[in-house]
Short mmCIF file of C-alpha atoms and ligand atoms in Angstrom, two decimals:
data_model
loop_
_atom_site.label_atom_id
_atom_site.label_comp_id
_atom_site.label_asym_id
_atom_site.label_seq_id
_atom_site.Cartn_x
_atom_site.Cartn_y
_atom_site.Cartn_z
CA MET A 1 -21.41 133.20 -5.65
CA LYS A 2 -19.70 133.13 -2.26
CA ALA A 3 -15.98 133.73 -1.89
CA ILE A 4 -13.41 134.49 0.77
CA VAL A 5 -11.66 137.74 -0.08
CA VAL A 6 -8.39 139.03 1.42
CA THR A 7 -8.21 142.82 1.12
CA GLU A 8 -4.98 143.18 3.12
CA HIS A 9 -2.30 140.75 4.29
CA GLY A 10 -2.51 139.73 7.91
CA GLY A 11 -3.74 137.19 10.45
CA PRO A 12 -6.67 134.78 10.04
CA GLU A 13 -9.08 137.70 10.65
CA VAL A 14 -8.43 139.03 7.12
CA LEU A 15 -10.28 136.00 5.68
CA ALA A 16 -13.67 137.62 5.11
CA GLY A 17 -16.70 136.13 3.38
CA ALA A 18 -18.14 138.11 0.45
CA GLU A 19 -20.67 137.86 -2.35
CA ALA A 20 -19.04 138.02 -5.78
CA ALA A 21 -20.22 137.95 -9.37
CA THR A 22 -20.11 134.49 -10.95
CA PRO A 23 -17.11 134.46 -13.29
CA THR A 24 -17.44 133.53 -16.97
CA PRO A 25 -15.12 130.86 -18.37
CA GLY A 26 -12.96 132.02 -21.27
CA ALA A 27 -11.56 129.92 -24.11
CA GLY A 28 -10.04 126.71 -22.76
CA GLU A 29 -11.60 127.22 -19.34
CA VAL A 30 -14.55 125.79 -17.42
CA LEU A 31 -16.69 127.08 -14.58
CA VAL A 32 -16.84 124.63 -11.67
CA ASP A 33 -19.29 124.42 -8.78
CA VAL A 34 -16.91 123.77 -5.88
CA SER A 35 -17.95 120.88 -3.61
CA ALA A 36 -14.96 121.33 -1.29
CA ALA A 37 -11.81 123.44 -1.28
CA GLY A 38 -8.60 122.19 0.31
CA VAL A 39 -6.77 124.22 2.94
CA ASN A 40 -2.99 124.14 2.62
CA TYR A 41 -0.19 125.76 4.54
CA ILE A 42 0.73 127.76 1.45
CA ASP A 43 -2.64 129.55 1.85
CA VAL A 44 -1.28 130.89 5.16
CA TYR A 45 1.86 132.19 3.41
CA HIS A 46 -0.35 133.91 0.80
CA ARG A 47 -2.59 135.38 3.50
CA THR A 48 0.33 136.79 5.53
CA GLY A 49 2.21 138.01 2.46
CA LEU A 50 5.22 135.74 3.06
CA TYR A 51 4.64 134.60 -0.54
CA PRO A 52 3.42 137.87 -2.01
CA ILE A 53 0.11 138.10 -3.87
CA GLU A 54 -1.28 141.60 -4.23
CA PRO A 55 -4.68 142.02 -2.47
CA PRO A 56 -7.54 141.86 -3.07
CA PHE A 57 -7.50 138.14 -3.82
CA THR A 58 -9.39 134.97 -3.03
CA PRO A 59 -7.04 132.43 -1.46
CA GLY A 60 -6.92 128.68 -2.05
CA LEU A 61 -5.43 126.58 -4.82
CA GLU A 62 -7.12 123.23 -4.44
CA GLY A 63 -10.51 121.61 -4.60
CA ALA A 64 -12.98 119.37 -6.32
CA GLY A 65 -16.39 119.96 -7.84
CA THR A 66 -18.77 119.63 -10.77
CA VAL A 67 -18.31 121.23 -14.19
CA ALA A 68 -21.10 123.83 -14.55
CA GLU A 69 -20.26 125.64 -17.80
CA LEU A 70 -17.81 125.19 -20.66
CA GLY A 71 -15.72 127.97 -22.20
CA GLU A 72 -15.13 128.20 -25.93
CA GLY A 73 -13.34 125.23 -27.48
CA VAL A 74 -13.52 122.93 -24.45
CA THR A 75 -14.03 119.32 -25.57
CA GLU A 76 -12.29 117.45 -22.74
CA TYR A 77 -15.13 117.87 -20.23
CA ALA A 78 -18.93 118.00 -20.21
CA VAL A 79 -21.30 119.78 -17.83
CA GLY A 80 -21.79 117.53 -14.79
CA ASP A 81 -18.30 115.93 -14.84
CA GLN A 82 -16.50 115.56 -11.51
CA VAL A 83 -13.10 117.27 -11.52
CA ALA A 84 -10.32 118.07 -9.06
CA TRP A 85 -7.38 120.48 -9.09
CA SER A 86 -4.39 121.57 -7.04
CA GLN A 87 -3.26 124.79 -8.71
CA VAL A 88 -6.28 126.99 -9.40
CA PRO A 89 -6.02 130.34 -7.57
CA GLY A 90 -9.24 131.51 -5.91
CA SER A 91 -10.50 128.11 -4.78
CA TYR A 92 -11.93 129.36 -1.44
CA ALA A 93 -15.24 130.03 -3.25
CA SER A 94 -18.48 128.36 -4.24
CA GLN A 95 -17.51 128.60 -7.90
CA VAL A 96 -14.19 128.92 -9.68
CA VAL A 97 -13.00 129.26 -13.26
CA ALA A 98 -10.23 126.80 -14.11
CA PRO A 99 -8.11 126.22 -17.20
CA VAL A 100 -8.69 122.72 -18.54
CA ALA A 101 -4.98 121.89 -18.21
CA ALA A 102 -5.21 122.36 -14.43
CA LEU A 103 -8.07 119.87 -14.03
CA LEU A 104 -8.18 116.14 -13.53
CA PRO A 105 -11.20 113.89 -13.96
CA VAL A 106 -12.10 112.27 -10.63
CA PRO A 107 -12.33 108.47 -10.89
CA SER A 108 -15.84 107.23 -10.05
CA ASP A 109 -14.59 105.25 -7.03
CA VAL A 110 -12.89 108.26 -5.41
CA PRO A 111 -15.28 110.32 -3.25
CA PRO A 112 -15.34 114.08 -4.05
CA THR A 113 -14.14 115.03 -0.57
CA VAL A 114 -11.13 112.72 -0.94
CA ALA A 115 -10.40 114.15 -4.39
CA ALA A 116 -10.52 117.67 -2.93
CA ALA A 117 -8.27 116.60 -0.06
CA VAL A 118 -5.47 114.66 -1.66
CA LEU A 119 -3.99 116.45 -4.63
CA LEU A 120 -1.81 119.26 -3.32
CA GLN A 121 -0.39 117.48 -0.29
CA GLY A 122 -0.49 114.08 -2.03
CA LEU A 123 1.36 115.21 -5.15
CA THR A 124 3.93 116.83 -2.87
CA ALA A 125 4.37 113.61 -0.89
CA GLU A 126 4.57 111.69 -4.16
CA TYR A 127 7.30 113.79 -5.75
CA LEU A 128 9.28 114.08 -2.51
CA SER A 129 9.41 110.30 -2.07
CA SER A 130 9.83 109.28 -5.72
CA SER A 131 11.91 112.09 -7.26
CA THR A 132 13.46 114.52 -4.74
CA HIS A 133 14.87 111.44 -3.02
CA PRO A 134 13.71 108.23 -4.70
CA VAL A 135 13.25 106.22 -1.51
CA ALA A 136 14.70 102.71 -1.84
CA ALA A 137 13.96 99.69 0.33
CA GLY A 138 15.84 100.02 3.60
CA ASP A 139 16.30 103.81 3.41
CA GLU A 140 15.82 105.54 6.73
CA VAL A 141 13.98 108.85 6.62
CA LEU A 142 12.95 111.53 9.09
CA ILE A 143 9.57 113.20 8.45
CA HIS A 144 8.66 116.28 10.49
CA ALA A 145 5.01 116.99 11.38
CA GLY A 146 4.19 113.33 10.78
CA ALA A 147 0.47 113.75 11.53
CA GLY A 148 0.01 116.75 9.24
CA GLY A 149 -1.50 116.75 5.77
CA VAL A 150 1.73 116.06 3.90
CA GLY A 151 3.17 114.08 6.81
CA LEU A 152 0.53 111.33 6.90
CA LEU A 153 0.63 110.86 3.11
CA LEU A 154 4.42 110.99 2.87
CA THR A 155 4.75 108.42 5.67
CA GLN A 156 2.50 106.00 3.78
CA LEU A 157 4.31 106.52 0.46
CA VAL A 158 7.75 106.05 2.02
CA LYS A 159 6.55 102.84 3.69
CA HIS A 160 5.08 101.73 0.36
CA ARG A 161 8.57 102.02 -1.15
CA GLY A 162 10.13 99.99 1.67
CA GLY A 163 11.63 102.83 3.70
CA ARG A 164 11.84 103.12 7.48
CA VAL A 165 10.12 106.22 8.87
CA ILE A 166 11.00 108.19 11.97
CA ALA A 167 8.38 110.93 12.44
CA THR A 168 8.18 113.94 14.75
CA VAL A 169 4.86 115.11 16.24
CA SER A 170 3.82 117.47 19.04
CA SER A 171 1.22 115.38 20.92
CA GLU A 172 0.18 111.87 21.92
CA ASP A 173 -2.89 111.97 19.68
CA LYS A 174 -0.75 112.94 16.72
CA ALA A 175 1.70 110.15 17.62
CA GLU A 176 -1.14 107.62 17.38
CA LEU A 177 -2.14 108.86 13.92
CA SER A 178 1.43 108.87 12.70
CA LYS A 179 1.88 105.26 13.85
CA GLU A 180 -1.39 104.25 12.17
CA ALA A 181 -0.03 105.73 8.93
CA GLY A 182 2.94 103.38 9.28
CA ALA A 183 5.68 105.36 11.03
CA ASP A 184 8.17 102.95 12.62
CA GLU A 185 9.25 105.39 15.31
CA VAL A 186 7.38 108.50 16.48
CA ILE A 187 9.25 111.03 18.58
CA GLY A 188 8.84 114.55 19.98
CA TYR A 189 10.72 117.60 18.72
CA GLU A 190 12.78 118.10 21.89
CA GLY A 191 16.28 116.71 21.27
CA PHE A 192 15.11 114.89 18.13
CA ALA A 193 18.58 114.83 16.49
CA ASP A 194 20.05 112.79 19.37
CA ARG A 195 17.06 110.48 19.33
CA VAL A 196 17.43 109.94 15.56
CA ARG A 197 21.10 108.98 16.09
CA GLU A 198 20.06 106.42 18.70
CA LEU A 199 17.32 105.02 16.50
CA THR A 200 19.68 104.63 13.53
CA GLY A 201 22.52 103.02 15.50
CA GLY A 202 24.56 106.23 15.33
CA ARG A 203 24.48 106.45 11.52
CA GLY A 204 21.83 109.12 10.88
CA VAL A 205 19.02 109.09 8.33
CA ASP A 206 19.40 109.11 4.55
CA VAL A 207 16.97 111.97 4.07
CA VAL A 208 15.13 114.54 6.18
CA TYR A 209 11.79 115.77 4.84
CA ASP A 210 11.33 119.09 6.59
CA GLY A 211 8.17 121.16 6.15
CA VAL A 212 8.54 122.82 9.57
CA GLY A 213 11.59 124.95 8.69
CA LYS A 214 13.07 127.40 11.17
CA ALA A 215 12.49 125.33 14.33
CA THR A 216 13.81 122.03 12.96
CA PHE A 217 16.32 122.82 10.21
CA GLU A 218 19.52 122.77 12.31
CA GLY A 219 18.50 119.62 14.13
CA GLY A 220 17.65 118.04 10.80
CA LEU A 221 21.17 118.63 9.48
CA ALA A 222 22.51 116.99 12.63
CA SER A 223 20.23 113.97 12.03
CA LEU A 224 21.63 113.07 8.60
CA ARG A 225 24.21 110.46 7.66
CA PRO A 226 27.27 111.68 5.73
CA ARG A 227 26.18 112.72 2.21
CA GLY A 228 22.53 112.59 3.27
CA LEU A 229 19.87 114.89 1.82
CA MET A 230 18.01 117.70 3.54
CA ALA A 231 14.76 118.22 1.60
CA LEU A 232 13.44 121.49 3.02
CA PHE A 233 9.97 121.74 1.50
CA GLY A 234 8.20 124.21 3.76
CA GLN A 235 8.35 126.51 6.76
CA ALA A 236 5.34 126.10 9.06
CA SER A 237 7.42 127.47 11.97
CA GLY A 238 8.95 130.30 9.92
CA PRO A 239 11.57 130.72 7.20
CA VAL A 240 15.05 129.26 7.70
CA PRO A 241 17.62 132.08 8.06
CA PRO A 242 20.44 132.38 5.52
CA MET A 243 23.19 129.83 6.16
CA ASP A 244 26.90 129.34 5.54
CA PRO A 245 27.44 126.51 2.99
CA GLN A 246 30.32 125.34 5.17
CA THR A 247 27.64 124.05 7.58
CA LEU A 248 26.90 121.31 5.05
CA ALA A 249 30.56 120.23 5.14
CA LYS A 250 30.64 120.22 8.93
CA HIS A 251 27.64 117.91 9.17
CA GLY A 252 28.99 115.42 6.60
CA SER A 253 29.14 116.74 3.01
CA LEU A 254 25.37 117.02 3.02
CA TYR A 255 23.05 117.91 0.15
CA LEU A 256 20.38 120.56 0.55
CA THR A 257 17.40 121.08 -1.74
CA ARG A 258 14.38 123.39 -1.53
CA PRO A 259 11.81 121.71 -3.80
CA ILE A 260 8.57 123.29 -5.01
CA GLY A 261 5.76 121.74 -7.01
CA ALA A 262 6.34 123.92 -10.09
CA HIS A 263 9.52 121.98 -10.91
CA TYR A 264 8.02 118.51 -10.39
CA LEU A 265 4.50 118.93 -11.75
CA GLY A 266 4.72 119.91 -15.40
CA PRO A 267 1.62 118.89 -17.41
CA LYS A 268 2.64 115.26 -18.07
CA GLU A 269 4.09 114.71 -14.59
CA PHE A 270 1.00 116.24 -12.97
CA ARG A 271 -1.21 113.72 -14.76
CA ARG A 272 1.10 110.75 -14.17
CA ARG A 273 1.62 111.45 -10.47
CA ALA A 274 -2.08 112.14 -9.90
CA ASP A 275 -3.10 108.94 -11.69
CA GLY A 276 -0.69 107.07 -9.40
CA LEU A 277 -2.22 108.67 -6.31
CA PHE A 278 -5.80 107.96 -7.40
CA SER A 279 -4.98 104.33 -8.14
CA LEU A 280 -3.37 103.89 -4.69
CA ILE A 281 -6.55 105.35 -3.16
CA SER A 282 -8.79 103.08 -5.25
CA SER A 283 -6.81 100.00 -4.24
CA GLY A 284 -6.96 100.98 -0.57
CA GLU A 285 -3.16 101.35 -0.32
CA LEU A 286 -3.29 105.07 0.45
CA SER A 287 -5.61 106.45 3.05
CA VAL A 288 -6.50 110.14 3.13
CA ARG A 289 -7.36 111.58 6.52
CA ILE A 290 -9.77 114.51 6.49
CA GLY A 291 -9.09 116.02 9.89
CA GLY A 292 -11.67 118.81 9.67
CA GLU A 293 -14.47 120.18 7.48
CA TYR A 294 -15.46 123.83 7.89
CA ASP A 295 -18.17 125.92 6.25
CA LEU A 296 -16.54 128.21 3.70
CA ASP A 297 -17.36 131.29 5.76
CA ARG A 298 -15.40 129.78 8.66
CA ALA A 299 -12.12 129.82 6.74
CA ARG A 300 -10.75 132.05 9.48
CA LEU A 301 -11.24 129.30 12.07
CA ALA A 302 -9.59 126.73 9.79
CA HIS A 303 -6.49 128.93 9.53
CA GLU A 304 -6.46 129.59 13.27
CA ASP A 305 -6.60 125.87 13.98
CA LEU A 306 -3.91 125.08 11.39
CA GLU A 307 -1.48 127.67 12.71
CA ALA A 308 -2.12 126.70 16.33
CA ARG A 309 -1.11 123.10 15.47
CA ARG A 310 -4.54 121.83 16.49
CA THR A 311 -5.14 119.97 13.21
CA THR A 312 -4.25 116.62 11.69
CA GLY A 313 -4.42 115.48 8.09
CA LYS A 314 -6.40 117.59 5.66
CA LEU A 315 -8.75 120.52 6.28
CA LEU A 316 -11.59 121.21 3.83
CA LEU A 317 -13.82 124.25 3.30
CA VAL A 318 -17.34 123.44 2.16
CA PRO A 319 -19.27 126.21 0.35
P1 NDP B 1 0.32 120.47 8.10
O1 NDP B 1 -0.97 119.79 8.11
O2 NDP B 1 1.56 119.62 8.15
O3 NDP B 1 0.34 121.53 9.26
C1 NDP B 1 1.55 122.05 9.73
C2 NDP B 1 2.12 121.21 10.89
O4 NDP B 1 3.43 121.66 11.12
C3 NDP B 1 1.38 121.40 12.19
O5 NDP B 1 0.24 120.58 12.33
C4 NDP B 1 2.46 121.06 13.19
O6 NDP B 1 2.48 119.66 13.47
C5 NDP B 1 3.77 121.41 12.45
N1 NDP B 1 4.40 122.58 13.06
C6 NDP B 1 5.58 122.58 13.68
N2 NDP B 1 5.89 123.78 14.13
C7 NDP B 1 4.86 124.60 13.80
C8 NDP B 1 4.60 125.97 14.02
N3 NDP B 1 5.45 126.77 14.70
N4 NDP B 1 3.43 126.49 13.56
C9 NDP B 1 2.57 125.72 12.89
N5 NDP B 1 2.78 124.39 12.65
C10 NDP B 1 3.92 123.84 13.10
O7 NDP B 1 0.41 121.41 6.80
P2 NDP B 1 0.57 120.99 5.27
O8 NDP B 1 0.57 119.52 5.15
O9 NDP B 1 -0.38 121.79 4.46
O10 NDP B 1 2.01 121.53 4.92
C11 NDP B 1 3.16 121.05 5.60
C12 NDP B 1 4.37 121.79 5.06
O11 NDP B 1 4.59 121.40 3.72
C13 NDP B 1 4.21 123.31 5.07
O12 NDP B 1 5.42 123.89 5.41
C14 NDP B 1 3.89 123.59 3.62
O13 NDP B 1 4.25 124.88 3.23
C15 NDP B 1 4.74 122.55 2.92
N6 NDP B 1 4.33 122.23 1.57
C16 NDP B 1 5.24 122.37 0.58
C17 NDP B 1 4.94 122.05 -0.71
C18 NDP B 1 6.01 122.10 -1.74
O14 NDP B 1 5.79 121.64 -2.88
N7 NDP B 1 7.19 122.59 -1.44
C19 NDP B 1 3.59 121.66 -1.09
C20 NDP B 1 2.70 121.44 0.06
C21 NDP B 1 3.07 121.75 1.33
P3 NDP B 1 2.98 119.21 14.97
O15 NDP B 1 2.00 119.85 15.90
O16 NDP B 1 2.97 117.75 14.98
O17 NDP B 1 4.35 119.79 15.10
#
């Protein structure tokens, strides 16, 4: 089988294609022929070593494909079933072994590329908008990187719950996409905190969803209403430096959370949230933008584009 293998942490150039032996599924596992693997910003953190994984490793957590072989005791799936996943390490490959608990059956009306594209960013958008801050009708929220993978999905889910979205983007093209996803106001990053004040009549937003991190964190705090919530869920621009808790008092007795999927996506929640996402896709209420498809052996280019902010929506690798 084909796989991308990282033998040392570093830039996109460490994403090298390799031939590997086809793995054998153990008890409770299946072998899947990957139809597409999702690219996520966390794959960059793994590649650089910001989130340490010891090399050599195959990056990627997400994808969709066809069950090719069953391990001992597997009764939930049959060979030929379409499945998707968001937490199976080694997904940048033509085949992957996955524990049954990490898999979801793909509904027949959801195309495989959409199934491969939506889970990781979609489940994140789902838990951020329904649990981290359960958005209520009339809530005003600020979403950074509004045309990104999480950004486009989160914008739609917040609108679905009756919220008002102010989104930041870095270009006109991205502004168009963010508006199409439902953002009420789309602004640039320069001076965004002042602009958010103007757009909320001086009050500030109820919640900031910040996946950009270092470059936007301070401005985000200054964009919140008193007792508002900063949901810092990523760091595309770099990690946020340590801060003095007194800063939260200064900006209005704010709340700060740093959510990760592990605490929102236990087995039952994973299934429930994914079912919700798939049914919104089936009913046409959630649209998934695939902004780029790359051959698996061009994973390097996909990472270069992602880090250079040239991408929108979801990137897929096709073996
Ligand atoms: P995106 O598709 O959103 O890509 C990142 C975007 O961030 C860029 O397109 C760019 O949009 C913006 N950006 C701003 N500054 C920079 C910078 N200096 N370098 C690169 N990009 C920058 O990626 P994802 O949707 O995959 O992820 C978004 C964030 O969400 C990431 O931080 C990721 O780690 C996080 N995340 C967190 C999860 C969790 O459970 N905690 C799960 C999934 C994702 P623009 O050009 O418009 O500024």
